[in-house]
Amino acid sequence: MLRPVHVCCVLLCMARLALGATPESVKLLTDFETSNPFEGGKIVQEHAAEGGRALRIDKDYAGWAGPQDWTGYDYLKADVFTDARVPLPVTIEIRDRQTTGYSTRVNYQTIIPPGKSTIVVPLDQLYMGDKSRPGRRLMLDAITKFYFAIGEKPLAPLFIDNIRLERDVEFSKAFFEGLRAFDLGPDTGPVMPGFTRIDPATSYFKERGYGLLPGTRIWRAVDALQPDPLYQDFLCIERGGIAVDVPNGKYHVFINLDGPSGYWGDYQTYLHRLVMAQGKVVIEDTMNFDTFRQNYFRFWNTEDLPTDNTFEKYQASRFH
């Protein structure tokens, strides 16, 4: 059975001057200079990123309990140091007011490279449970506790300083007058900053200027929960399509019509798909069972080698 086309995003850009960027906004949670809100670890004068004090964790964890509101921020950041000779595994646990156990808290795992570095945790991509079996999204306005954990027998101590929340000021630099950017997915899915949502209820009409064409049939609207707010959700269109009205001019158009291969990795299949501009076909693809089989099973007799770049080998071709 041939499945519908997956559409993640559409960008249409007309060459204009870039708009001014929003000033950077940072909220310092603690730098340990005047107080220590954490339980566990100890305050030392070694490896402070700013000032003269940092939190040192020798084993297990250190946690901050108390209500916090992280709404409006994009990243949780912390300056860190370890003298381990190899990367140090770290788990960041975050709880909100609905947390009752492991599956209802964030269990974010990362590694700290030797020496100085900065932990960057994208708040809009945090889900309860594990990455492979994510649950609901973290309630940023109802944080109750968060921890840094390095285990009972870590490779070396972890030093933490300058824990802060930051807004993303870089994405706005990529937007300019004349750019139209659309993020397709379910009405409950995330929307990439600066993009406009198109969900199954976004019908096209002249006053709106964009949306799903009359008679469009959606097979599924999917939020695969990873890898990021733009590519984790998409619409599977069985019939019909989307339309966008733009002023006359010369445009660059970027469309993701490929399956993101998240979730269960559904392989995109279709009989016929096309892209039209000014009523003319500019891209046209067809697929039958033989071409589907050649693509789907193209690695059936290929052995993975230690030197292979598996992303380039398996994934890059899906994002051409």
XYZ file of N, CA and C in Angstrom, residues 24-274:
753
model
N 19.668 40.369 23.065
C 19.781 39.157 23.853
C 19.170 39.361 25.233
N 18.494 38.317 25.735
C 17.861 38.372 27.044
C 18.303 37.164 27.850
N 18.882 37.406 29.015
C 19.417 36.343 29.871
C 18.871 36.524 31.282
N 18.439 35.435 31.887
C 17.997 35.442 33.276
C 18.936 34.562 34.089
N 19.718 35.164 34.962
C 20.642 34.403 35.802
C 19.866 33.715 36.917
N 20.028 32.393 37.014
C 19.404 31.657 38.104
C 20.301 31.679 39.340
N 21.578 31.385 39.163
C 22.526 31.500 40.272
C 23.943 31.466 39.736
N 24.829 32.239 40.370
C 26.266 32.172 40.082
C 27.060 31.827 41.343
N 26.328 31.493 42.438
C 26.905 31.012 43.690
C 27.764 32.055 44.415
N 27.698 33.312 43.961
C 28.545 34.328 44.594
C 28.010 34.755 45.955
N 26.705 34.836 46.108
C 26.136 35.299 47.377
C 25.350 34.220 48.111
N 24.940 33.160 47.408
C 24.162 32.105 48.048
C 24.285 30.825 47.238
N 23.829 29.725 47.828
C 23.842 28.430 47.162
C 22.472 27.777 47.314
N 21.644 27.799 46.278
C 20.306 27.220 46.385
C 20.286 25.700 46.236
N 21.425 25.080 45.976
C 21.477 23.643 45.734
C 21.732 22.856 47.012
N 21.115 21.695 47.079
C 21.436 20.704 48.093
C 22.332 19.660 47.457
N 23.425 19.330 48.128
C 24.412 18.431 47.542
C 25.544 19.237 46.928
N 26.710 18.619 46.852
C 27.867 19.333 46.361
C 28.373 20.328 47.387
N 29.400 21.080 47.035
C 29.921 22.100 47.943
C 30.483 23.266 47.144
N 30.467 24.454 47.767
C 30.968 25.652 47.127
C 32.485 25.702 47.265
N 33.163 25.935 46.123
C 34.626 26.005 46.103
C 35.044 27.234 45.304
N 36.328 27.531 45.346
C 36.874 28.659 44.609
C 37.626 28.209 43.357
N 37.480 26.959 43.001
C 38.147 26.429 41.820
C 37.208 26.471 40.622
N 37.767 26.758 39.481
C 37.090 26.636 38.192
C 35.770 27.413 38.124
N 35.745 28.586 38.734
C 34.574 29.453 38.604
C 34.615 30.127 37.232
N 33.502 30.088 36.509
C 33.452 30.709 35.183
C 33.444 32.228 35.295
N 32.733 32.741 36.291
C 32.684 34.173 36.575
C 32.739 34.352 38.086
N 33.385 35.405 38.552
C 33.502 35.603 39.995
C 34.498 34.624 40.586
N 34.258 34.239 41.865
C 35.231 33.400 42.543
C 34.663 32.148 43.158
N 33.406 31.778 42.829
C 32.789 30.615 43.458
C 32.090 29.742 42.414
N 32.151 28.444 42.663
C 31.474 27.475 41.799
C 30.977 26.333 42.666
N 30.067 25.534 42.138
C 29.560 24.359 42.829
C 30.326 23.137 42.346
N 30.864 22.374 43.296
C 31.599 21.152 42.959
C 30.774 19.942 43.391
N 30.566 19.016 42.441
C 29.870 17.753 42.722
C 30.890 16.635 42.590
N 31.161 15.938 43.689
C 32.145 14.858 43.678
C 31.529 13.524 43.285
N 30.263 13.326 43.643
C 29.547 12.110 43.253
C 28.053 12.324 43.463
N 27.261 11.390 42.997
C 25.808 11.444 43.126
C 25.242 12.688 42.431
N 24.582 13.577 43.163
C 23.891 14.677 42.498
C 23.808 15.893 43.403
N 23.441 17.018 42.797
C 23.092 18.246 43.511
C 21.800 18.763 42.890
N 20.855 19.194 43.754
C 19.553 19.602 43.256
C 19.057 20.897 43.860
N 18.203 21.592 43.116
C 17.594 22.851 43.549
C 16.096 22.617 43.613
N 15.531 22.688 44.805
C 14.098 22.500 45.009
C 13.445 23.852 45.264
N 12.311 24.062 44.605
C 11.586 25.319 44.765
C 10.916 25.709 43.471
N 9.758 26.372 43.533
C 9.017 26.721 42.312
C 9.757 27.749 41.467
N 9.761 27.510 40.152
C 10.386 28.431 39.209
C 9.548 28.495 37.942
N 9.614 29.641 37.272
C 8.910 29.840 36.006
C 9.950 30.112 34.926
N 10.067 29.175 33.974
C 11.035 29.302 32.889
C 10.368 29.712 31.578
N 9.126 30.155 31.652
C 8.387 30.529 30.447
C 9.087 31.660 29.704
N 9.090 31.571 28.378
C 9.655 32.624 27.557
C 11.119 32.466 27.254
N 11.741 31.418 27.791
C 13.155 31.182 27.534
C 13.328 29.918 26.703
N 14.418 29.894 25.947
C 14.662 28.800 25.008
C 15.701 27.807 25.502
N 16.631 28.244 26.343
C 17.710 27.370 26.770
C 17.974 27.481 28.266
N 18.306 26.347 28.863
C 18.929 26.303 30.180
C 20.413 26.091 29.936
N 21.253 26.990 30.461
C 22.688 26.890 30.233
C 23.445 26.910 31.562
N 24.607 26.267 31.574
C 25.478 26.270 32.745
C 26.910 26.107 32.264
N 27.819 26.909 32.816
C 29.245 26.762 32.518
C 29.809 25.671 33.417
N 30.539 24.740 32.840
C 31.000 23.577 33.588
C 32.479 23.325 33.324
N 33.067 22.515 34.209
C 34.460 22.093 34.054
C 34.620 20.707 34.658
N 35.412 19.873 34.002
C 35.830 18.604 34.583
C 37.251 18.310 34.143
N 38.025 17.729 35.043
C 39.383 17.326 34.678
C 39.451 15.851 34.316
N 38.286 15.246 34.053
C 38.274 13.880 33.533
C 38.995 13.858 32.180
N 39.660 12.758 31.887
C 40.422 12.647 30.641
C 39.544 12.239 29.460
N 38.384 11.746 29.769
C 37.421 11.381 28.734
C 36.103 12.055 29.091
N 35.139 12.157 28.158
C 33.863 12.821 28.458
C 33.165 12.238 29.684
N 32.619 13.132 30.501
C 31.967 12.764 31.756
C 30.461 12.691 31.547
N 29.823 11.514 31.727
C 28.361 11.431 31.585
C 27.641 12.218 32.684
N 26.612 12.960 32.285
C 25.832 13.777 33.221
C 24.351 13.599 32.888
N 23.533 13.466 33.924
C 22.083 13.437 33.753
C 21.490 14.690 34.389
N 20.638 15.367 33.642
C 19.925 16.536 34.157
C 18.467 16.123 34.328
N 18.014 16.134 35.550
C 16.637 15.747 35.870
C 15.844 17.006 36.196
N 14.679 17.153 35.572
C 13.833 18.327 35.803
C 12.423 17.848 36.120
N 11.846 18.392 37.171
C 10.495 18.028 37.572
C 9.582 19.249 37.515
N 8.295 18.988 37.263
C 7.305 20.051 37.361
C 6.209 19.613 38.335
N 5.155 20.414 38.467
C 4.180 20.153 39.510
C 3.359 18.892 39.267
N 3.426 18.310 38.059
C 2.708 17.076 37.782
C 3.625 15.852 37.811
N 4.870 16.019 38.203
C 5.795 14.899 38.278
C 5.446 13.992 39.447
N 5.359 12.703 39.160
C 5.092 11.712 40.209
C 6.138 10.607 40.243
N 6.993 10.537 39.256
C 8.001 9.484 39.201
C 8.858 9.607 37.968
N 9.577 8.531 37.651
C 10.557 8.547 36.564
C 9.942 8.935 35.226
N 8.794 8.364 34.898
C 8.198 8.583 33.586
C 7.529 9.947 33.450
N 7.397 10.687 34.540
C 6.755 12.006 34.494
C 7.732 13.107 34.872
N 9.018 12.850 34.694
C 10.044 13.871 34.881
C 10.984 13.826 33.670
N 11.720 14.903 33.454
C 12.707 14.943 32.384
C 13.959 14.220 32.849
N 14.454 13.296 32.028
C 15.702 12.583 32.292
C 16.644 12.830 31.120
N 17.299 13.986 31.138
C 18.101 14.457 30.013
C 19.545 14.033 30.223
N 20.050 13.217 29.313
C 21.403 12.700 29.438
C 22.324 13.354 28.423
N 23.513 13.715 28.885
C 24.494 14.349 28.017
C 25.891 13.975 28.507
N 26.917 14.524 27.878
C 28.288 14.307 28.320
C 29.007 15.644 28.381
N 29.977 15.734 29.293
C 30.787 16.936 29.462
C 32.184 16.628 28.950
N 32.690 17.343 27.950
C 34.044 17.085 27.467
C 35.079 17.540 28.492
N 36.283 16.995 28.456
C 37.334 17.438 29.384
C 37.590 18.934 29.277
N 37.834 19.572 30.421
C 38.108 21.001 30.445
C 36.861 21.838 30.595
N 36.899 23.072 30.085
C 35.789 23.998 30.187
C 34.799 23.799 29.036
N 33.530 23.959 29.349
C 32.499 23.908 28.313
C 31.213 24.498 28.877
N 30.174 24.515 28.075
C 28.866 25.028 28.487
C 27.799 24.007 28.144
N 26.993 23.637 29.132
C 25.833 22.787 28.897
C 24.720 23.650 28.307
N 24.122 23.190 27.221
C 23.010 23.901 26.593
C 21.846 22.928 26.466
N 20.768 23.177 27.193
C 19.596 22.299 27.173
C 18.451 23.047 26.493
N 17.972 22.582 25.327
C 16.862 23.248 24.628
C 15.533 22.973 25.316
N 14.947 23.985 25.930
C 13.759 23.796 26.757
C 12.539 23.382 25.949
N 12.461 23.811 24.694
C 11.290 23.495 23.885
C 11.288 22.051 23.406
N 12.364 21.307 23.704
C 12.470 19.935 23.240
C 12.541 18.941 24.399
N 12.065 19.345 25.569
C 12.125 18.477 26.737
C 10.791 17.770 26.955
N 10.866 16.470 27.083
C 9.684 15.642 27.308
C 9.921 14.735 28.508
N 8.829 14.327 29.122
C 8.927 13.450 30.269
C 9.331 12.035 29.849
N 10.045 11.343 30.743
C 10.453 9.975 30.462
C 11.781 9.931 29.747
N 11.917 8.995 28.812
C 13.141 8.812 28.056
C 12.981 9.350 26.645
N 14.123 9.636 26.002
C 14.111 10.126 24.628
C 13.443 9.123 23.698
N 13.670 7.835 23.949
C 13.120 6.817 23.069
C 11.631 6.569 23.313
N 11.142 6.944 24.504
C 9.721 6.776 24.821
C 9.223 8.034 25.519
N 9.208 9.153 24.800
C 8.855 10.420 25.443
C 7.381 10.519 25.783
N 7.114 11.258 26.856
C 5.742 11.522 27.270
C 5.363 12.953 26.973
N 4.630 13.572 27.874
C 4.178 14.951 27.665
C 5.350 15.918 27.758
N 5.085 17.147 27.328
C 6.126 18.168 27.380
C 6.252 18.732 28.797
N 7.435 19.226 29.110
C 7.706 19.852 30.402
C 6.887 21.132 30.541
N 6.302 21.330 31.725
C 5.548 22.556 32.014
C 6.535 23.622 32.484
N 6.916 24.523 31.593
C 7.956 25.498 31.910
C 7.523 26.493 32.984
N 6.224 26.679 33.146
C 5.749 27.640 34.144
C 5.541 27.004 35.510
N 5.903 25.732 35.645
C 5.643 25.029 36.911
C 6.802 24.132 37.303
N 8.025 24.617 37.134
C 9.213 23.852 37.544
C 9.249 23.780 39.076
N 9.515 22.582 39.595
C 9.598 22.420 41.056
C 11.000 22.031 41.535
N 11.722 21.241 40.749
C 13.078 20.810 41.130
C 13.878 20.524 39.862
N 15.211 20.705 39.964
C 16.075 20.170 38.924
C 17.425 19.800 39.516
N 18.048 18.782 38.921
C 19.251 18.173 39.463
C 20.308 18.010 38.381
N 21.573 18.018 38.814
C 22.695 17.566 38.006
C 23.254 16.325 38.691
N 23.315 15.199 37.983
C 23.755 13.936 38.579
C 24.905 13.343 37.769
N 25.937 12.826 38.490
C 27.096 12.228 37.810
C 27.347 10.793 38.262
N 26.469 10.236 39.111
C 26.589 8.835 39.497
C 27.418 8.626 40.757
N 27.405 7.392 41.231
C 28.105 7.062 42.483
C 29.613 7.002 42.320
N 30.087 6.634 41.133
C 31.529 6.515 40.898
C 31.899 7.241 39.608
N 31.851 8.564 39.650
C 32.136 9.323 38.430
C 33.626 9.288 38.078
N 33.922 9.642 36.847
C 35.313 9.675 36.396
C 36.098 10.791 37.066
N 35.410 11.860 37.433
C 36.044 13.023 38.063
C 34.936 13.931 38.577
N 35.270 14.902 39.448
C 34.249 15.851 39.910
C 33.741 16.734 38.765
N 32.556 17.299 38.976
C 31.970 18.254 38.041
C 31.849 19.605 38.735
N 32.348 20.648 38.080
C 32.243 22.010 38.589
C 31.200 22.749 37.750
N 30.275 23.436 38.422
C 29.173 24.127 37.733
C 29.130 25.581 38.189
N 28.883 26.495 37.247
C 28.778 27.915 37.572
C 27.870 28.598 36.554
N 27.381 29.778 36.949
C 26.653 30.654 36.034
C 25.472 29.936 35.375
N 24.587 29.361 36.186
C 23.397 28.684 35.674
C 22.370 29.741 35.295
N 21.848 29.651 34.060
C 21.033 30.742 33.540
C 20.016 30.245 32.521
N 19.025 31.085 32.247
C 18.061 30.877 31.170
C 18.353 31.911 30.090
N 18.229 31.504 28.821
C 18.494 32.434 27.729
C 17.420 32.316 26.658
N 17.105 33.457 26.059
C 16.260 33.468 24.872
C 17.140 33.301 23.640
N 16.596 32.679 22.619
C 17.315 32.502 21.366
C 17.208 33.777 20.550
N 18.332 34.466 20.371
C 18.323 35.708 19.588
C 18.916 35.497 18.199
N 19.365 34.273 17.915
C 20.005 34.014 16.629
C 18.986 33.767 15.517
N 17.862 33.085 15.857
C 16.928 32.712 14.789
C 16.364 33.932 14.079
N 16.190 35.037 14.817
C 15.594 36.225 14.198
C 16.501 36.817 13.121
N 17.806 36.533 13.201
C 18.737 37.069 12.203
C 18.548 36.397 10.841
N 17.911 35.228 10.841
C 17.700 34.503 9.586
C 16.429 34.940 8.875
N 15.628 35.775 9.512
C 14.356 36.196 8.927
C 14.472 37.605 8.361
N 13.731 37.847 7.294
C 13.816 39.126 6.630
C 12.490 39.423 5.944
N 12.311 40.662 5.535
C 11.078 41.080 4.864
C 10.918 40.301 3.565
N 9.748 39.737 3.370
C 9.490 38.956 2.168
C 9.566 37.469 2.382
N 10.016 37.033 3.561
C 10.105 35.605 3.850
C 8.773 35.082 4.372
N 8.296 33.969 3.831
C 7.121 33.277 4.337
C 7.586 31.882 4.752
N 7.366 31.533 5.998
C 7.842 30.243 6.514
C 6.680 29.514 7.186
N 6.444 28.266 6.805
C 5.309 27.498 7.304
C 5.787 26.183 7.917
N 5.259 25.875 9.081
C 5.560 24.643 9.807
C 4.288 23.797 9.803
N 4.334 22.640 9.158
C 3.151 21.792 9.007
C 3.134 20.700 10.059
N 1.965 20.468 10.649
C 1.833 19.431 11.656
C 0.478 19.507 12.339
N 0.265 18.704 13.395
C -0.998 18.744 14.125
C -1.148 20.039 14.909
N -2.370 20.358 15.299
C -2.603 21.615 16.014
C -2.005 21.604 17.406
N -1.626 20.445 17.919
C -0.999 20.345 19.239
C 0.522 20.275 19.153
N 1.074 20.225 17.948
C 2.522 20.123 17.777
C 3.209 21.457 17.987
N 4.531 21.442 18.155
C 5.270 22.691 18.333
C 5.410 23.442 17.021
N 5.641 24.732 17.103
C 5.878 25.565 15.925
C 7.256 26.191 16.068
N 8.080 26.028 15.054
C 9.412 26.619 15.073
C 9.291 28.135 15.166
N 10.062 28.804 16.032
C 9.984 30.266 16.138
C 10.138 30.933 14.771
N 9.260 31.883 14.506
C 9.291 32.604 13.250
C 8.484 31.967 12.137
N 7.967 30.754 12.361
C 7.179 30.048 11.360
C 5.683 30.203 11.660
N 4.867 29.956 10.642
C 3.418 29.973 10.768
C 2.895 28.551 10.671
N 2.003 28.171 11.578
C 1.488 26.814 11.600
C 0.476 26.581 10.470
N 0.590 25.422 9.835
C -0.468 24.895 8.971
C -0.826 23.524 9.515
N -2.058 23.382 10.035
C -2.534 22.111 10.579
C -3.739 21.650 9.753
N -4.329 20.502 10.061
C -5.433 19.996 9.231
C -6.624 20.931 9.116
N -6.760 21.894 10.033
C -7.892 22.823 9.971
C -7.556 24.126 9.256
N -6.326 24.258 8.758
C -5.910 25.501 8.105
C -6.278 25.444 6.626
N -7.495 25.786 6.314
C -7.974 25.755 4.930
C -7.539 27.020 4.191
N -7.266 26.845 2.915
C -6.904 28.003 2.096
C -8.142 28.819 1.739
N -8.035 30.124 1.879
C -8.989 31.048 1.270
C -8.241 32.334 0.962
N -8.792 33.123 0.054
C -8.064 34.247 -0.510
C -7.607 35.240 0.545
N -8.459 35.494 1.528
C -8.092 36.491 2.547
C -6.904 36.013 3.392
N -6.831 34.718 3.626
C -5.704 34.172 4.394
C -4.449 34.111 3.537
N -4.589 33.644 2.326
C -3.459 33.612 1.409
C -2.591 32.379 1.477
N -2.952 31.436 2.320
C -2.199 30.183 2.404
C -3.092 29.138 3.062
N -2.715 27.874 2.918
C -3.455 26.811 3.589
C -3.679 25.611 2.687
N -4.483 24.678 3.185
C -4.788 23.450 2.464
C -5.858 23.716 1.413
N -5.627 23.209 0.227
C -6.563 23.417 -0.867
C -7.886 22.690 -0.609
N -8.984 23.180 -1.180
C -10.275 22.487 -1.028
C -10.174 21.036 -1.514
N -10.764 20.128 -0.754
C -10.733 18.725 -1.119
C -9.506 17.976 -0.645
N -8.597 18.658 0.044
C -7.392 17.991 0.549
C -7.774 16.967 1.607
N -7.193 15.795 1.530
C -7.447 14.744 2.506
C -6.150 14.419 3.240
N -6.198 14.513 4.569
C -5.038 14.237 5.417
C -5.144 12.815 5.958
N -4.122 12.006 5.722
C -4.102 10.653 6.277
C -3.776 10.694 7.764
N -2.709 11.410 8.114
C -2.321 11.557 9.515
C -1.637 12.895 9.713
N -1.792 13.451 10.904
C -1.011 14.602 11.351
C -0.165 14.109 12.518
N 1.147 14.107 12.361
C 2.026 13.382 13.272
C 2.974 14.319 14.003
N 3.103 14.111 15.309
C 4.160 14.727 16.102
C 5.031 13.589 16.625
N 6.211 13.410 16.026
C 7.110 12.312 16.394
C 7.971 12.641 17.606
N 7.835 13.876 18.145
C 8.489 14.306 19.387
C 9.982 14.523 19.266
N 10.570 14.268 18.118
C 11.985 14.501 17.891
C 12.228 14.547 16.382
N 13.253 15.208 15.854
C 14.400 15.719 16.585
C 14.279 17.167 17.051
N 13.426 17.993 16.417
C 13.339 19.399 16.805
C 11.951 19.924 16.437
N 11.589 21.136 16.891
C 10.228 21.634 16.668
C 9.819 21.724 15.200
N 10.771 21.899 14.282
C 10.414 22.023 12.874
C 10.205 20.666 12.214
N 11.110 19.733 12.454
C 11.081 18.474 11.720
C 10.415 17.331 12.469
N 10.008 17.575 13.713
C 9.398 16.467 14.453
C 7.927 16.267 14.116
N 7.287 17.235 13.497
C 5.874 17.065 13.156
C 5.653 17.339 11.677
N 4.596 16.740 11.126
C 4.354 16.850 9.691
C 2.934 16.415 9.378
N 2.491 16.713 8.161
C 1.207 16.273 7.643
C 1.436 15.222 6.569
N 0.650 14.154 6.616
C 0.671 13.124 5.567
C -0.533 13.373 4.669
N -0.286 13.888 3.469
C -1.343 14.313 2.560
C -1.634 13.204 1.563
N -2.869 12.695 1.587
C -3.291 11.658 0.645
C -3.744 12.245 -0.689
N -4.406 13.381 -0.614
C -4.954 13.982 -1.816
C -5.032 15.480 -1.599
N -4.784 16.243 -2.669
C -4.836 17.693 -2.548
C -3.453 18.263 -2.301
N -3.357 19.282 -1.447
C -2.065 19.902 -1.199
C -2.211 21.241 -0.520
N -1.143 22.004 -0.533
C -1.140 23.323 0.085
C -0.894 24.383 -0.980
N -1.351 25.590 -0.692
C -1.142 26.718 -1.604
C -0.724 27.934 -0.795
N 0.153 28.746 -1.390
C 0.614 29.978 -0.758
C 0.605 31.076 -1.811
N -0.070 32.176 -1.507
C -0.071 33.336 -2.398
C 1.060 34.269 -1.992
N 1.837 34.733 -2.968
C 2.907 35.694 -2.697
C 2.888 36.767 -3.778
N 3.398 37.951 -3.494
C 3.475 38.988 -4.525
C 4.372 38.542 -5.675
N 4.138 39.131 -6.844
C 4.984 38.813 -7.978
C 6.434 39.141 -7.653
N 7.346 38.280 -8.091
C 8.756 38.491 -7.824
C 9.527 37.214 -8.042
N 10.820 37.261 -7.764
C 11.685 36.100 -7.917
C 11.969 35.533 -6.535
N 11.679 34.255 -6.348
C 11.768 33.639 -5.029
C 12.685 32.413 -5.029
N 13.255 32.172 -3.884
C 13.848 30.872 -3.580
C 12.832 30.119 -2.717
N 12.567 28.868 -3.055
C 11.577 28.072 -2.326
C 12.236 26.805 -1.795
N 12.065 26.566 -0.507
C 12.587 25.361 0.136
C 11.400 24.589 0.704
N 11.242 23.357 0.306
C 10.133 22.531 0.772
C 10.683 21.198 1.256
N 10.325 20.794 2.457
C 10.663 19.446 2.923
C 9.479 18.539 2.616
N 9.647 17.703 1.608
C 8.621 16.735 1.229
C 9.039 15.323 1.609
N 10.110 15.205 2.387
C 10.658 13.897 2.719
C 10.276 13.474 4.124
N 10.146 12.179 4.339
C 9.845 11.659 5.659
C 11.002 11.915 6.605
N 10.743 12.455 7.798
C 11.826 12.742 8.744
C 12.404 11.497 9.388
N 11.736 10.355 9.208
C 12.172 9.053 9.736
C 12.338 9.062 11.242
N 11.583 9.883 11.917
C 11.521 9.807 13.367
C 10.472 8.793 13.779
N 10.179 8.720 15.047
C 9.153 7.831 15.557
C 9.449 6.408 15.102
N 8.562 5.779 14.314
C 8.821 4.424 13.823
C 9.519 4.425 12.475
N 9.864 5.598 11.963
C 10.623 5.651 10.728
C 9.826 5.297 9.494
N 8.554 5.705 9.430
C 7.748 5.413 8.250
C 8.448 5.900 6.987
N 8.520 5.027 6.001
C 9.161 5.392 4.738
C 8.126 6.020 3.823
N 8.402 7.224 3.366
C 7.433 7.946 2.547
C 7.222 7.253 1.211
N 5.959 7.083 0.842
C 5.613 6.493 -0.452
C 4.466 7.267 -1.072
N 4.411 7.265 -2.377
C 3.379 8.009 -3.082
C 3.309 7.498 -4.516
N 2.223 7.772 -5.171
C 2.093 7.472 -6.588
C 2.535 8.661 -7.443
N 2.151 9.848 -7.002
C 2.398 11.040 -7.808
C 2.411 12.254 -6.896
N 3.395 13.101 -7.045
C 3.422 14.357 -6.304
C 4.051 15.416 -7.203
N 3.677 16.664 -6.970
C 4.243 17.730 -7.781
C 4.189 19.057 -7.040
